[in-house]
C-alpha cells in the first residue's frame, strides 16, 4: 500500500519548521522529505536531517541530470527534492511530509495527484515580521525579500486542500494531526487494507 503524501507550504517565518518537527516527533509513521539546498545551514540545522546542503555546482548537476522531482530558485538559492528518494519511500509504504513553496507544491501535485496540500498561515503580517526578525539570522534585505515572497505565497492558498493558522503551536499541531488522521481514514486509502477481513 503506497504511503500518503503531505505537502506543507507557509510564508517563511510562519513557524512551519517548528510545527513539522513537532508533528514528526508525535507521529512516527511520518517521514520528512529532505530537500537539497544551496543556502548555508542556520544555527541548529543538521546536514542530512534538515537539508542536504550542496554547492551551486552540485545543485546544477542534480538538476541537469533529472535527479530532482521538482526544484525552484528562490531568495538566490536553489531548493529541490530527490525523485529517487520519493519513489523508494512511497514504495515502502511510508507517509511522506514535504516542506515546499507553492511552486513545488503545484509541481508535486502534477506528478502525484493524490498529494494532500496543507498551507500554514501566520495570524497576521505583523506577527510574521516579528517572528522572522526574532529568528535573528537574516540581513534587512533578506528579511524584506522573505516578507514580499510571503505576501505572494498567500495569494496561492485557494487551491490548497487545508489551511491551518499558526497562532498557537499546540492548537496548530492538533489541527495538523487531525488532517493526517482524516487522510488515513479516506476509503481509497484504508479499504484495501480492511477489505481482506470482510471476504466471505
Ligand atoms: P519557518 O520554518 O516557517 O520559517 P520557524 O519554525 O523557524 O518558521 O519559526 C520562526 C520563529 O517563530 C521561531 O523563532 C519560532 O520559535 C517562532 N514561532 C513558531 N511558531 C510560533 C507561534 N505559534 N507563536 C509564536 N512564535 C512562534
Ligand atoms: P528556508 O530557507 O526558510 O528553509 O526555506 C525557504 C523556502 O523554500 C520555504 O518556503 C520552503 O518551503 C521552500 N523549500 C524548501 N525545500 C524545498 C524544495 O525542495 N522545493 C521547493 N519547491 N521548495 C522548497
PDB file of N, CA and C in Angstrom, residues 135-175:
ATOM      1  N   UNK A 135      14.054  35.493  14.545  1.00  0.00           N
ATOM      2  CA  UNK A 135      14.949  34.390  14.175  1.00  0.00           C
ATOM      3  C   UNK A 135      16.389  34.885  14.076  1.00  0.00           C
ATOM      4  N   UNK A 136      16.544  36.192  13.790  1.00  0.00           N
ATOM      5  CA  UNK A 136      17.845  36.829  14.011  1.00  0.00           C
ATOM      6  C   UNK A 136      18.903  36.700  12.932  1.00  0.00           C
ATOM      7  N   UNK A 137      18.853  35.645  12.099  1.00  0.00           N
ATOM      8  CA  UNK A 137      19.989  35.394  11.213  1.00  0.00           C
ATOM      9  C   UNK A 137      19.827  36.056   9.833  1.00  0.00           C
ATOM     10  N   UNK A 138      18.818  36.931   9.645  1.00  0.00           N
ATOM     11  CA  UNK A 138      18.567  37.469   8.304  1.00  0.00           C
ATOM     12  C   UNK A 138      19.041  38.921   8.188  1.00  0.00           C
ATOM     13  N   UNK A 139      19.653  39.257   7.053  1.00  0.00           N
ATOM     14  CA  UNK A 139      20.009  40.649   6.781  1.00  0.00           C
ATOM     15  C   UNK A 139      18.716  41.409   6.481  1.00  0.00           C
ATOM     16  N   UNK A 140      18.710  42.758   6.594  1.00  0.00           N
ATOM     17  CA  UNK A 140      17.482  43.514   6.290  1.00  0.00           C
ATOM     18  C   UNK A 140      16.968  43.228   4.887  1.00  0.00           C
ATOM     19  N   UNK A 141      17.895  43.023   3.929  1.00  0.00           N
ATOM     20  CA  UNK A 141      17.469  42.756   2.541  1.00  0.00           C
ATOM     21  C   UNK A 141      16.759  41.407   2.467  1.00  0.00           C
ATOM     22  N   UNK A 142      17.351  40.408   3.141  1.00  0.00           N
ATOM     23  CA  UNK A 142      16.748  39.070   3.071  1.00  0.00           C
ATOM     24  C   UNK A 142      15.407  39.045   3.801  1.00  0.00           C
ATOM     25  N   UNK A 143      15.321  39.796   4.894  1.00  0.00           N
ATOM     26  CA  UNK A 143      14.054  39.897   5.627  1.00  0.00           C
ATOM     27  C   UNK A 143      12.971  40.474   4.704  1.00  0.00           C
ATOM     28  N   UNK A 144      13.314  41.571   4.019  1.00  0.00           N
ATOM     29  CA  UNK A 144      12.342  42.218   3.122  1.00  0.00           C
ATOM     30  C   UNK A 144      11.944  41.264   2.002  1.00  0.00           C
ATOM     31  N   UNK A 145      12.912  40.512   1.489  1.00  0.00           N
ATOM     32  CA  UNK A 145      12.633  39.590   0.380  1.00  0.00           C
ATOM     33  C   UNK A 145      11.693  38.473   0.835  1.00  0.00           C
ATOM     34  N   UNK A 146      11.934  37.978   2.040  1.00  0.00           N
ATOM     35  CA  UNK A 146      11.093  36.890   2.536  1.00  0.00           C
ATOM     36  C   UNK A 146       9.666  37.382   2.832  1.00  0.00           C
ATOM     37  N   UNK A 147       9.537  38.621   3.319  1.00  0.00           N
ATOM     38  CA  UNK A 147       8.192  39.154   3.579  1.00  0.00           C
ATOM     39  C   UNK A 147       7.426  39.354   2.280  1.00  0.00           C
ATOM     40  N   UNK A 148       8.103  39.875   1.276  1.00  0.00           N
ATOM     41  CA  UNK A 148       7.485  40.091  -0.032  1.00  0.00           C
ATOM     42  C   UNK A 148       7.068  38.742  -0.629  1.00  0.00           C
ATOM     43  N   UNK A 149       7.955  37.769  -0.512  1.00  0.00           N
ATOM     44  CA  UNK A 149       7.643  36.428  -1.013  1.00  0.00           C
ATOM     45  C   UNK A 149       6.441  35.838  -0.252  1.00  0.00           C
ATOM     46  N   UNK A 150       6.382  36.083   1.060  1.00  0.00           N
ATOM     47  CA  UNK A 150       5.264  35.593   1.875  1.00  0.00           C
ATOM     48  C   UNK A 150       3.936  36.164   1.393  1.00  0.00           C
ATOM     49  N   UNK A 151       3.947  37.466   1.038  1.00  0.00           N
ATOM     50  CA  UNK A 151       2.719  38.091   0.517  1.00  0.00           C
ATOM     51  C   UNK A 151       2.279  37.392  -0.768  1.00  0.00           C
ATOM     52  N   UNK A 152       3.242  37.089  -1.636  1.00  0.00           N
ATOM     53  CA  UNK A 152       2.902  36.407  -2.893  1.00  0.00           C
ATOM     54  C   UNK A 152       2.412  34.990  -2.627  1.00  0.00           C
ATOM     55  N   UNK A 153       3.036  34.299  -1.684  1.00  0.00           N
ATOM     56  CA  UNK A 153       2.617  32.927  -1.375  1.00  0.00           C
ATOM     57  C   UNK A 153       1.174  32.901  -0.882  1.00  0.00           C
ATOM     58  N   UNK A 154       0.783  33.921  -0.112  1.00  0.00           N
ATOM     59  CA  UNK A 154      -0.586  33.938   0.436  1.00  0.00           C
ATOM     60  C   UNK A 154      -1.652  34.043  -0.654  1.00  0.00           C
ATOM     61  N   UNK A 155      -1.261  34.511  -1.833  1.00  0.00           N
ATOM     62  CA  UNK A 155      -2.237  34.574  -2.942  1.00  0.00           C
ATOM     63  C   UNK A 155      -2.571  33.179  -3.470  1.00  0.00           C
ATOM     64  N   UNK A 156      -1.808  32.184  -3.056  1.00  0.00           N
ATOM     65  CA  UNK A 156      -1.972  30.834  -3.622  1.00  0.00           C
ATOM     66  C   UNK A 156      -2.865  29.923  -2.770  1.00  0.00           C
ATOM     67  N   UNK A 157      -3.341  30.421  -1.627  1.00  0.00           N
ATOM     68  CA  UNK A 157      -3.987  29.498  -0.682  1.00  0.00           C
ATOM     69  C   UNK A 157      -5.239  28.810  -1.236  1.00  0.00           C
ATOM     70  N   UNK A 158      -5.920  29.446  -2.211  1.00  0.00           N
ATOM     71  CA  UNK A 158      -7.247  28.937  -2.596  1.00  0.00           C
ATOM     72  C   UNK A 158      -7.202  27.535  -3.193  1.00  0.00           C
ATOM     73  N   UNK A 159      -6.090  27.100  -3.757  1.00  0.00           N
ATOM     74  CA  UNK A 159      -6.090  25.756  -4.353  1.00  0.00           C
ATOM     75  C   UNK A 159      -5.516  24.695  -3.392  1.00  0.00           C
ATOM     76  N   UNK A 160      -5.225  25.085  -2.167  1.00  0.00           N
ATOM     77  CA  UNK A 160      -4.769  24.082  -1.172  1.00  0.00           C
ATOM     78  C   UNK A 160      -5.966  23.329  -0.606  1.00  0.00           C
ATOM     79  N   UNK A 161      -5.717  22.131  -0.077  1.00  0.00           N
ATOM     80  CA  UNK A 161      -6.806  21.323   0.489  1.00  0.00           C
ATOM     81  C   UNK A 161      -7.165  21.781   1.901  1.00  0.00           C
ATOM     82  N   UNK A 162      -6.147  22.174   2.681  1.00  0.00           N
ATOM     83  CA  UNK A 162      -6.375  22.520   4.086  1.00  0.00           C
ATOM     84  C   UNK A 162      -5.583  23.769   4.452  1.00  0.00           C
ATOM     85  N   UNK A 163      -6.190  24.602   5.319  1.00  0.00           N
ATOM     86  CA  UNK A 163      -5.495  25.777   5.860  1.00  0.00           C
ATOM     87  C   UNK A 163      -5.416  25.643   7.382  1.00  0.00           C
ATOM     88  N   UNK A 164      -4.239  25.950   7.920  1.00  0.00           N
ATOM     89  CA  UNK A 164      -4.041  25.913   9.373  1.00  0.00           C
ATOM     90  C   UNK A 164      -3.425  27.250   9.773  1.00  0.00           C
ATOM     91  N   UNK A 165      -4.007  27.938  10.762  1.00  0.00           N
ATOM     92  CA  UNK A 165      -3.418  29.199  11.243  1.00  0.00           C
ATOM     93  C   UNK A 165      -2.535  28.885  12.450  1.00  0.00           C
ATOM     94  N   UNK A 166      -1.276  29.277  12.359  1.00  0.00           N
ATOM     95  CA  UNK A 166      -0.363  29.021  13.488  1.00  0.00           C
ATOM     96  C   UNK A 166      -0.333  30.228  14.424  1.00  0.00           C
ATOM     97  N   UNK A 167      -1.439  30.375  15.196  1.00  0.00           N
ATOM     98  CA  UNK A 167      -1.435  31.414  16.240  1.00  0.00           C
ATOM     99  C   UNK A 167      -0.762  30.832  17.468  1.00  0.00           C
ATOM    100  N   UNK A 168      -1.105  29.609  17.759  1.00  0.00           N
ATOM    101  CA  UNK A 168      -0.590  28.958  18.975  1.00  0.00           C
ATOM    102  C   UNK A 168      -0.151  27.541  18.572  1.00  0.00           C
ATOM    103  N   UNK A 169       1.072  27.177  18.962  1.00  0.00           N
ATOM    104  CA  UNK A 169       1.669  25.946  18.425  1.00  0.00           C
ATOM    105  C   UNK A 169       0.825  24.709  18.747  1.00  0.00           C
ATOM    106  N   UNK A 170       0.366  24.597  19.995  1.00  0.00           N
ATOM    107  CA  UNK A 170      -0.356  23.369  20.384  1.00  0.00           C
ATOM    108  C   UNK A 170      -1.633  23.198  19.563  1.00  0.00           C
ATOM    109  N   UNK A 171      -2.354  24.303  19.361  1.00  0.00           N
ATOM    110  CA  UNK A 171      -3.619  24.223  18.608  1.00  0.00           C
ATOM    111  C   UNK A 171      -3.345  23.907  17.137  1.00  0.00           C
ATOM    112  N   UNK A 172      -2.307  24.538  16.574  1.00  0.00           N
ATOM    113  CA  UNK A 172      -1.994  24.295  15.158  1.00  0.00           C
ATOM    114  C   UNK A 172      -1.521  22.847  14.961  1.00  0.00           C
ATOM    115  N   UNK A 173      -0.749  22.345  15.899  1.00  0.00           N
ATOM    116  CA  UNK A 173      -0.276  20.955  15.811  1.00  0.00           C
ATOM    117  C   UNK A 173      -1.457  19.984  15.862  1.00  0.00           C
ATOM    118  N   UNK A 174      -2.410  20.282  16.726  1.00  0.00           N
ATOM    119  CA  UNK A 174      -3.599  19.427  16.833  1.00  0.00           C
ATOM    120  C   UNK A 174      -4.338  19.383  15.497  1.00  0.00           C
ATOM    121  N   UNK A 175      -4.436  20.527  14.841  1.00  0.00           N
ATOM    122  CA  UNK A 175      -5.124  20.558  13.537  1.00  0.00           C
ATOM    123  C   UNK A 175      -4.352  19.770  12.490  1.00  0.00           C
TER     124      UNK A 175
END
